CSV table of C-alpha atoms and ligand atoms in Angstrom, one decimal:
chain,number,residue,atom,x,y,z
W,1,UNK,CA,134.8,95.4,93.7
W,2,UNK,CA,132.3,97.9,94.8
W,3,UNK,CA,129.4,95.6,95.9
W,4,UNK,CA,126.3,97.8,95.4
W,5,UNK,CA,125.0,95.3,92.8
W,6,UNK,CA,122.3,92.3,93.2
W,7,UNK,CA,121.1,89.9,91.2
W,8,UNK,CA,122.2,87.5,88.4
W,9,UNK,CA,119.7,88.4,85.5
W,10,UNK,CA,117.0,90.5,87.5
W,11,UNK,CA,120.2,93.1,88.7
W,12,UNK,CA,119.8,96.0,90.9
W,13,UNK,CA,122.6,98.7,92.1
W,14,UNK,CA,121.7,100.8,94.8
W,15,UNK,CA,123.3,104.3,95.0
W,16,UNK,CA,123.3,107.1,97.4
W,17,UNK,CA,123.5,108.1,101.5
W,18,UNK,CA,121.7,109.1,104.4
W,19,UNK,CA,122.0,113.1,104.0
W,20,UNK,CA,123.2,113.2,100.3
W,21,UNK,CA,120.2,115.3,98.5
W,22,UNK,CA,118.8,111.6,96.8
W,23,UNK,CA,119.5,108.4,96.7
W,24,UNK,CA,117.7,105.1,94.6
W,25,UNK,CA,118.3,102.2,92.5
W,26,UNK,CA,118.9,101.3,89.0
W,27,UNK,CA,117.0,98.3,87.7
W,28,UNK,CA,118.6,96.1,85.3
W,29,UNK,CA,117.2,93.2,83.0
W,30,UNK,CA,114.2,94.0,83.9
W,31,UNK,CA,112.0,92.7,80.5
W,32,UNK,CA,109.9,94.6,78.8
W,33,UNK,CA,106.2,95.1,78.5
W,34,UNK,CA,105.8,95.8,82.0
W,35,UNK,CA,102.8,98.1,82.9
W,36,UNK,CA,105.3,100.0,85.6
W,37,UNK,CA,104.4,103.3,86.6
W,38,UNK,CA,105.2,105.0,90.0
W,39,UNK,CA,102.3,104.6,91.9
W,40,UNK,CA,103.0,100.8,91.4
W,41,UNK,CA,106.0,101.7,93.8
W,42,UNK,CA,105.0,104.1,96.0
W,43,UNK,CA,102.8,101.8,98.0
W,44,UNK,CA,105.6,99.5,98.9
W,45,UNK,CA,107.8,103.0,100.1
W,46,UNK,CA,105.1,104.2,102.3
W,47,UNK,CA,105.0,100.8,104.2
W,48,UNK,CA,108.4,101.7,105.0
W,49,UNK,CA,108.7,105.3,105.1
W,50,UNK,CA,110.0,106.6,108.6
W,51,UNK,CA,107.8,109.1,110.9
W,52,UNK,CA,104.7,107.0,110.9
W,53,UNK,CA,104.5,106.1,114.6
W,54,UNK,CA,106.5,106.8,117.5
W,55,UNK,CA,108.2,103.8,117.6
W,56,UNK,CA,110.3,104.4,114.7
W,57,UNK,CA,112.4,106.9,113.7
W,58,UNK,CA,111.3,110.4,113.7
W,59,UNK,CA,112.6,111.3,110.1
W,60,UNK,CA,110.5,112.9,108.0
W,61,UNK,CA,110.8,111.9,104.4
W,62,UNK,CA,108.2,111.8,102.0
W,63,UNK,CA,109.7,109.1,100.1
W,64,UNK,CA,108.1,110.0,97.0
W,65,UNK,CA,109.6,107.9,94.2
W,66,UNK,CA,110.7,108.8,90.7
W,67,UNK,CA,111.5,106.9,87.8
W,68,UNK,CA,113.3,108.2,85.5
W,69,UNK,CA,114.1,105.8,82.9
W,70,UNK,CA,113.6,102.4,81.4
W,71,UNK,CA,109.4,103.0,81.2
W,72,UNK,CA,107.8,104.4,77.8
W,73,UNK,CA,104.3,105.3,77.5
W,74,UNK,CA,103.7,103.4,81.1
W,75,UNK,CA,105.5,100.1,80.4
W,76,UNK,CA,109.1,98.9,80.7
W,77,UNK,CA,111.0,98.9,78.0
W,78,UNK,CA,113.5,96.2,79.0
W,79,UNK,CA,116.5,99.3,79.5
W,80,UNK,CA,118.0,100.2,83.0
W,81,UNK,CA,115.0,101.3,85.3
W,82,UNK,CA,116.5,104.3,87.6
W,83,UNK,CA,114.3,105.3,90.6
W,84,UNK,CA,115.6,108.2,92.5
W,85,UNK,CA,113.8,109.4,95.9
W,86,UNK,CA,115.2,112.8,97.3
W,87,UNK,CA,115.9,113.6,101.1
W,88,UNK,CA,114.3,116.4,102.1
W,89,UNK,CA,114.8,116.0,106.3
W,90,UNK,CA,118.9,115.8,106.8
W,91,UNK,CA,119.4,117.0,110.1
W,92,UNK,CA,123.6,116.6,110.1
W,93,UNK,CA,124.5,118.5,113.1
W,94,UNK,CA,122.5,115.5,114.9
W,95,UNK,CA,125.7,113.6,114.3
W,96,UNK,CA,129.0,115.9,115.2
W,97,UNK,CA,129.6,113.6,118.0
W,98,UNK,CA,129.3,110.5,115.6
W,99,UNK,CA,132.3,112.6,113.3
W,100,UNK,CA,134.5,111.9,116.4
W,101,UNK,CA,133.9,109.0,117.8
W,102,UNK,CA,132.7,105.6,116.9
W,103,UNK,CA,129.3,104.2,117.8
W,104,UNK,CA,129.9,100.6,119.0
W,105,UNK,CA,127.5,98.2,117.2
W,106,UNK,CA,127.8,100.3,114.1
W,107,UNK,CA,129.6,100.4,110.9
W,108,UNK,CA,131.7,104.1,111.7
W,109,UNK,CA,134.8,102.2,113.2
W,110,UNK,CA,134.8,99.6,110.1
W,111,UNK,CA,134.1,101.9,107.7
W,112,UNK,CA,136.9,104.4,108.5
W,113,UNK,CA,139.1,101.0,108.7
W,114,UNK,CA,138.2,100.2,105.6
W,115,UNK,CA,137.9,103.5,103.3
W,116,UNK,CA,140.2,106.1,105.9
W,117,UNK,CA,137.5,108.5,105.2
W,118,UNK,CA,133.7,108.3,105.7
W,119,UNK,CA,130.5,110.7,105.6
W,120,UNK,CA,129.7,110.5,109.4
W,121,UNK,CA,126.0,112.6,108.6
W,122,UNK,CA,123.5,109.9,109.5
W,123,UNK,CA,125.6,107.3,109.0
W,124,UNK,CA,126.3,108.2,104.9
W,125,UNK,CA,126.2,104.6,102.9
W,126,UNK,CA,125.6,102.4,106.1
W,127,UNK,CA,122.6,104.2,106.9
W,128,UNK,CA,119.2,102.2,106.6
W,129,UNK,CA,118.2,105.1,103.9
W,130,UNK,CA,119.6,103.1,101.8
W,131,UNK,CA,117.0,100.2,102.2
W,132,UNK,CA,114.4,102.5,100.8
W,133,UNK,CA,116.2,102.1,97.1
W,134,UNK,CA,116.1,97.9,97.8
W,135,UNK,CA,112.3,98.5,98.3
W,136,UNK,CA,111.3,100.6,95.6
W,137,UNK,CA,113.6,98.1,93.2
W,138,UNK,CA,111.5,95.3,95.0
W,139,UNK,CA,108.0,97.1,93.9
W,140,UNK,CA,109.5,96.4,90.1
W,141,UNK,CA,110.4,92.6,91.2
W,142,UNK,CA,106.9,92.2,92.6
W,143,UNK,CA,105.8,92.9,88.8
W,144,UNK,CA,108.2,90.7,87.2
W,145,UNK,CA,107.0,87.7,89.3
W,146,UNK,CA,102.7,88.3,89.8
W,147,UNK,CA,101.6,85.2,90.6
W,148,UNK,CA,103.8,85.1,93.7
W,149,UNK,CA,102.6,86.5,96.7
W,150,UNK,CA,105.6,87.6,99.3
W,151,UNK,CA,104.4,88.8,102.7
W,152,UNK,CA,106.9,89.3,105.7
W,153,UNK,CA,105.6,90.5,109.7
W,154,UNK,CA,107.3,90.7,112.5
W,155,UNK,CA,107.6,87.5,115.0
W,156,UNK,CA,109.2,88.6,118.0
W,157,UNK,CA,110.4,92.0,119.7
W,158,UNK,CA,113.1,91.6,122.4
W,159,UNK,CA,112.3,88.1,123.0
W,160,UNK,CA,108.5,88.4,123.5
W,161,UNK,CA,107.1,86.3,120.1
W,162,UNK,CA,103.5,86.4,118.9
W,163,UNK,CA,101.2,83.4,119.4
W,164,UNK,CA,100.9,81.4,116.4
W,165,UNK,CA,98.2,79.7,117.2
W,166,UNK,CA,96.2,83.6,116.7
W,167,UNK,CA,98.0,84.7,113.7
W,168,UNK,CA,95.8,87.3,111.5
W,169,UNK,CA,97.5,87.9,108.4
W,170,UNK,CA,94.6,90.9,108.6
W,171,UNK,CA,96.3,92.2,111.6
W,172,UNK,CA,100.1,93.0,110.0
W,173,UNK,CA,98.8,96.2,109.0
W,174,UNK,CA,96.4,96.9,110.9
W,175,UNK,CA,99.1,97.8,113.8
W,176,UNK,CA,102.5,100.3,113.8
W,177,UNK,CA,104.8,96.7,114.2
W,178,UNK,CA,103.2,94.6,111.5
W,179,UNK,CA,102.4,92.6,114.2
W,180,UNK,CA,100.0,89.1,113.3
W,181,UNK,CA,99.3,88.9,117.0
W,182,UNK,CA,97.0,92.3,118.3
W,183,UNK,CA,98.0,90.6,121.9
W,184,UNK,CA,101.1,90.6,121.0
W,185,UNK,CA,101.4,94.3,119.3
W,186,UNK,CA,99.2,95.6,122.9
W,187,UNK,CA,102.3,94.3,124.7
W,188,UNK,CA,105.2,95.4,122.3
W,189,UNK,CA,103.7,98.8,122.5
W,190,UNK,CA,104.7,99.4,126.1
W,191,UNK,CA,107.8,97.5,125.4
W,192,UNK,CA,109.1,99.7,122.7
W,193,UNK,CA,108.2,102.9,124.5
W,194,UNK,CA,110.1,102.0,127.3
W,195,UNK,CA,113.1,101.2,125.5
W,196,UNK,CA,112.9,103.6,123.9
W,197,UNK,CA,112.6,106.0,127.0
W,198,UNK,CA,115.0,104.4,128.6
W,199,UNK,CA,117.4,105.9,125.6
W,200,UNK,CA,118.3,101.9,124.7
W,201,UNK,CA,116.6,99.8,122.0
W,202,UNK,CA,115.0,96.4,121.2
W,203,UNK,CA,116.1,93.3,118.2
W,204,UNK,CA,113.1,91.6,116.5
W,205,UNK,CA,112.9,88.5,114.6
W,206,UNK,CA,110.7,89.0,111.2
W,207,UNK,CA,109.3,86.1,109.2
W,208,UNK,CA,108.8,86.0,105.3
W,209,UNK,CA,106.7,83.3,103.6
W,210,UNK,CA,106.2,83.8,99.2
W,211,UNK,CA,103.5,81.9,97.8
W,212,UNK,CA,102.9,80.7,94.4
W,213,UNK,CA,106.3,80.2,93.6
W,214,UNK,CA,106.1,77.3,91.2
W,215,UNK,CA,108.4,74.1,92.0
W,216,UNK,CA,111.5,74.1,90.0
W,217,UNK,CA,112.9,77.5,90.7
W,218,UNK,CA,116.5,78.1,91.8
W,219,UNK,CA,119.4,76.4,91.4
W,220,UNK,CA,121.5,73.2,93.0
W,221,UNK,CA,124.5,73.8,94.8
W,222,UNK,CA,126.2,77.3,94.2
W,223,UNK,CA,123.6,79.4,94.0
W,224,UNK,CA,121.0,77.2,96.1
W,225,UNK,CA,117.4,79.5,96.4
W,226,UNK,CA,118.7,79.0,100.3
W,227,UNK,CA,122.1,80.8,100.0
W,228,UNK,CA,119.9,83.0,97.8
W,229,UNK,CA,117.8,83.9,99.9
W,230,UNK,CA,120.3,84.0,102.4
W,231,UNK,CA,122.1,86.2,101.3
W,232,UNK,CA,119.7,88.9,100.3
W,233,UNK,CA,118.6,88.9,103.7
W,234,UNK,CA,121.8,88.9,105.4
W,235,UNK,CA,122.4,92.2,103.6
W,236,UNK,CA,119.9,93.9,105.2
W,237,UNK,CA,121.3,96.5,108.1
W,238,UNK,CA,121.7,95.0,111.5
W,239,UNK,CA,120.6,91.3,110.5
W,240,UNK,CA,122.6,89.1,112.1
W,241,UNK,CA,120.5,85.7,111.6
W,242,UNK,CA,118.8,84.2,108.5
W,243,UNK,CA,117.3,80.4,109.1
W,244,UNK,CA,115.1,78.9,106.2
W,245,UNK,CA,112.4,76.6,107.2
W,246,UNK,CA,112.9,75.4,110.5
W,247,UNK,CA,116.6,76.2,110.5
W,248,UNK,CA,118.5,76.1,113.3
W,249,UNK,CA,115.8,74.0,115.3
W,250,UNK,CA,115.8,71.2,112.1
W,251,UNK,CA,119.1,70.1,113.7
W,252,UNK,CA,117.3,69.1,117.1
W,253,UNK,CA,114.9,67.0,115.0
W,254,UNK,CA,115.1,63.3,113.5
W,255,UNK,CA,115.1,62.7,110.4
W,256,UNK,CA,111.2,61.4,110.5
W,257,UNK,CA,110.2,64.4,112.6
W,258,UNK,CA,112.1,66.7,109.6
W,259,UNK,CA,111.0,64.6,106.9
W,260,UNK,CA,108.1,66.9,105.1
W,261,UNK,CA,106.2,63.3,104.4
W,262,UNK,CA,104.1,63.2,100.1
W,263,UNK,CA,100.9,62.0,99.2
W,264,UNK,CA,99.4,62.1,95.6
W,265,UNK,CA,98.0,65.2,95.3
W,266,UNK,CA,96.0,66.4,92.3
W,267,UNK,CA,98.4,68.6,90.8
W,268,UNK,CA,102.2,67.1,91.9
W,269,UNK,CA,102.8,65.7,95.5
W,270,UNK,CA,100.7,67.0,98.5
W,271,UNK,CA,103.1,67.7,101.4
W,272,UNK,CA,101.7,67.0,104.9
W,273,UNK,CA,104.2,69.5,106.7
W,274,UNK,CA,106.9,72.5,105.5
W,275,UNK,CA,109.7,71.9,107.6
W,276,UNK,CA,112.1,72.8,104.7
W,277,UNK,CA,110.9,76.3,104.4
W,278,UNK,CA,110.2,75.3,100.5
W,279,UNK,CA,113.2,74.4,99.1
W,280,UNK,CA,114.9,71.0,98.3
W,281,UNK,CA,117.9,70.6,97.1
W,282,UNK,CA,118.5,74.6,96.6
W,283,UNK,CA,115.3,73.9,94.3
W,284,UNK,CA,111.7,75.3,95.0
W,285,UNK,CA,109.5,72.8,95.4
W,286,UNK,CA,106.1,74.7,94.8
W,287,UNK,CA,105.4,75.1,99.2
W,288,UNK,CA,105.3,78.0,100.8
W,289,UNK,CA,108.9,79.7,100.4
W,290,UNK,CA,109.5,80.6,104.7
W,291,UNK,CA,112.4,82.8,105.8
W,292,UNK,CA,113.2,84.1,109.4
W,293,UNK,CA,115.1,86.9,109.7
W,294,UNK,CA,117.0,87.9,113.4
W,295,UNK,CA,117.6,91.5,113.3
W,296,UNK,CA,120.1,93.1,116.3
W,297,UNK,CA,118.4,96.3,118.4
W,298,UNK,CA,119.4,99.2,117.1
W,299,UNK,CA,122.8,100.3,118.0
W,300,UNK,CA,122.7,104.4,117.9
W,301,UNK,CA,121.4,104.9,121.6
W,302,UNK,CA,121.1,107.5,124.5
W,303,UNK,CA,122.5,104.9,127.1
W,304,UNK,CA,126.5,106.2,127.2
W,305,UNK,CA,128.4,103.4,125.4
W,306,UNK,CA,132.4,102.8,126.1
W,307,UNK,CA,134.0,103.3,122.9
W,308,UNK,CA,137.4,105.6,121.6
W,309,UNK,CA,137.5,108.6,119.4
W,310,UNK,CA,139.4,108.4,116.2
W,311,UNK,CA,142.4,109.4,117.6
W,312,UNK,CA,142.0,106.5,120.0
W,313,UNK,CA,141.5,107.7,123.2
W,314,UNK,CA,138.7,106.2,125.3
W,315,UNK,CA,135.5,108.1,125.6
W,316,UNK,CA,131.7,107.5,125.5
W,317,UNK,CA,129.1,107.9,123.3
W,318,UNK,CA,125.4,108.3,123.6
W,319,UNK,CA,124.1,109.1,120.1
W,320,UNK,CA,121.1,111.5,120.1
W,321,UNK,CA,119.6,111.9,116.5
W,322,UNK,CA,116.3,110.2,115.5
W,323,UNK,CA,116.9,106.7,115.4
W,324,UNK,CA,114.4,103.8,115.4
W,325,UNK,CA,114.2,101.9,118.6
W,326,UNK,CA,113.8,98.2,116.8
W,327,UNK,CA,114.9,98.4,113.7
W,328,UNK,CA,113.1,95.2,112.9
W,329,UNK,CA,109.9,96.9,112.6
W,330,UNK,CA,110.6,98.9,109.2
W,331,UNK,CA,112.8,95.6,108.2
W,332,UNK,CA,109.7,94.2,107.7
W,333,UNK,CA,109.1,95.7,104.0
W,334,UNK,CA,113.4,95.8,103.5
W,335,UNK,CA,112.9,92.0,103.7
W,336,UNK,CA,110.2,91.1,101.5
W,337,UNK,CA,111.7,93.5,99.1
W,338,UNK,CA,114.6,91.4,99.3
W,339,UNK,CA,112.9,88.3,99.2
W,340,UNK,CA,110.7,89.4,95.6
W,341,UNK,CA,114.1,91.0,94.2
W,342,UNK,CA,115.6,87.2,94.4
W,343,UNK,CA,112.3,85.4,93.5
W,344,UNK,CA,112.3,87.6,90.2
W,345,UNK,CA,115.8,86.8,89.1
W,346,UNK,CA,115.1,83.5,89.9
W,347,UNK,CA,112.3,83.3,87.7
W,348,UNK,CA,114.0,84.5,84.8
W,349,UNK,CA,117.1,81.9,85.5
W,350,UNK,CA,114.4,79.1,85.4
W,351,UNK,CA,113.2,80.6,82.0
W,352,UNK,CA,116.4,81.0,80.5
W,353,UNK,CA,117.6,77.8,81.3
W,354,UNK,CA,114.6,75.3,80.9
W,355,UNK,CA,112.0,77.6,79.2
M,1,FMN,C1,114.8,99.8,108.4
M,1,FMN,C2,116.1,100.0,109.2
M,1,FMN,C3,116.2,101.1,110.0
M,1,FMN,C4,117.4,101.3,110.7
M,1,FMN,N1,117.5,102.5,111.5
M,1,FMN,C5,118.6,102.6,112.3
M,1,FMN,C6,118.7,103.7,113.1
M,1,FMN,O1,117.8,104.6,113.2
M,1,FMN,N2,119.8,103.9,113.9
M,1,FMN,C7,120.8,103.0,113.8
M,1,FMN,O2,121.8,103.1,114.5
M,1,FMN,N3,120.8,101.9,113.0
M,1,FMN,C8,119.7,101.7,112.2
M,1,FMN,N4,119.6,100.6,111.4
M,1,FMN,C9,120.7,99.7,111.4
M,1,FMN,C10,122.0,100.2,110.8
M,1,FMN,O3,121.8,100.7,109.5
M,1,FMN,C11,123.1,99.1,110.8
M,1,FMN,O4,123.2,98.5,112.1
M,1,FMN,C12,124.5,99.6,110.4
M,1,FMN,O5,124.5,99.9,109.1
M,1,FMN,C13,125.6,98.6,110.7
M,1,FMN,O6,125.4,97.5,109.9
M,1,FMN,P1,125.2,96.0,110.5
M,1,FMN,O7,124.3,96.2,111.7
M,1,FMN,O8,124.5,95.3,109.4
M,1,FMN,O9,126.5,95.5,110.9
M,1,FMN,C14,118.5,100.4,110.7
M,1,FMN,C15,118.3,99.2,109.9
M,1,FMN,C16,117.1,99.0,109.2
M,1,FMN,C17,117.0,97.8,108.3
């Protein structure tokens, strides 16, 4: 009834909170063979590790991973895979007024709804913290599924989108917003700064397209690659939106304008567009697997919000701590961790089911 598990046959349980002194993931059904060792991970952690730029948060933590079981002489031995990264830079008197009142937009009212108790210090379980664990779980799914490629960047900041027509996949890293567009990261860098100065924040839409993923994974109906998918991503902190393909604008379409027309190709059909996002049926069908992903702006701000203490009496909160002004940005490797973490279990399911 807890929840902190994902996956069918690839599994992963996250543990931990913001200021506890670790937190990580245990990886299960993971096979065996796997050349795993933790520089395989920590790649993936730095891309998300706070503190790199100013326009995320100004935590410092290493986010040096550790695995701890599951690996023998540097390959997996098919038993639970536990990966533990400590926090070294709590700073919980940042959050005393967070203790007593609730920030709207975040999960301290729900939670204390829920469980009549929380830990308030940086947000405890709902903190983004937590995300590091789903990407360091994600470096192991990467490994499970090689021939897939799965690369995620970020579309839009505050409304202002990148130009398609210049994307530079060389460019998503090359910037502090994994921006394809260096136009459009020029522009977002004035944009952020000024929300940020202005003690409010920015949402972001981030896009994720996997490659290579052969046609026939996933799974009609229940447990469509879209719901999937879906739902992987929906999990994330502060998303709010996931579309696959051309989602919500496929409804303003016709059905020839939708219609993602075949041709004989040499190795299966050739498809002359993608407006699916890859998937037919709940069923890959070997195109480019395309996610968007809407995340909200970041809801622990200087502005003074209206909102009531937990005793109920009105009040306002302006939340100081180091919090990232669009969370979006450091979504970015939180979603194509997601995104590999399904794609692996998915990959086993297709093996266990049709060989
Ligand atoms: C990478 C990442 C970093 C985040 N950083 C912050 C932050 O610094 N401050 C904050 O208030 N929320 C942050 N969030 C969002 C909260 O964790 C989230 O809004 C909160 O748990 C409530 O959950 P919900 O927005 O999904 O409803 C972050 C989310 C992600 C994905």
């Amino acid at each position: 009834m807890s929840y902190n598990t994902f996956g069918r046959v690839f599994r992963f349980t996250t543990w931990g909170e913001s200021h506890g002194p670790a937190l990580g993931a245990v990886v299960d059904g993971c096979p065996p063979g796997i050349a795993l060792s933790e520089a395989d991970i920590q790649p993936w952690l730095d891309r998300r590790r706070p503190g790199q730029s100013r326009f995320t948060t100004q935590r410092r933590e290493p986010d040096q991973v550790r695995i701890l079981s599951g690996v023998f002489e540097g390959r997996t031995t098919g038993t639970p895979i536990s990966l533990m990264i400590e926090n070294v830079d709590q700073r919980s008197k940042d959050y005393s007024e967070v203790a007593l009142a609730y920030r709207p937009g975040h999960a301290d009212y729900a939670y204390d709804a829920k469980y009549g108790f929380r830990d308030y210090r940086g947000g405890g379980r709902s903190s983004a913290r937590e995300t590091a664990a789903r990407v360091a779980a994600g470096a192991v799914a990467r490994l499970v599924v090689p021939q897939v490629r799965v690369r995620a960047w970020v579309e839009a900041i505050g409304g202002d989108a990148v130009d398609p027509a210049t994307f530079d996949d060389a460019a998503i890293d090359a910037n502090p917003f994994f921006c394809p567009d260096p136009t459009a990261a020029a522009r977002w860098e004035e944009k952020v700064d000024a929300a940020r100065k202005a003690g409010s924040s920015l949402g972001a839409v981030v896009v994720c397209e996997a490659t290579g993923v052969p046609a026939g994974w996933g799974a009609p109906l229940y447990a469509k690659l879209d719901s999937e998918l879906a739902a992987a991503c929906m999990s994330i902190n502060a998303v709010k939106g996931v579309e696959i393909g051309d989602g919500f604008a496929a409804a303003a379409l016709s059905g020839e304008q939708n219609a993602d027309a075949m041709r004989p190709g040499a190795d299966g059909p050739a498809f002359l567009a993608n407006h699916a996002g890859g998937i037919a049926g709940g069923i890959a069908t070997g195109q480019p697997i395309r996610v968007r992903v809407a995340f909200k702006p970041t809801s622990s701000i200087l502005t003074p919000v209206p909102t009531v203490t937990r005793e109920g009496s009105a009040t306002e909160i302006a939340t100081k701590g180091r919090h990232d002004p669009c969370v979006g940005i450091r979504g970015v490797p939180v979603v194509e961790a997601m995104v590999a973490l399904v794609l692996a279990d998915q990959a086993l399911l297709h093996r266990a089911q049709c060989g």
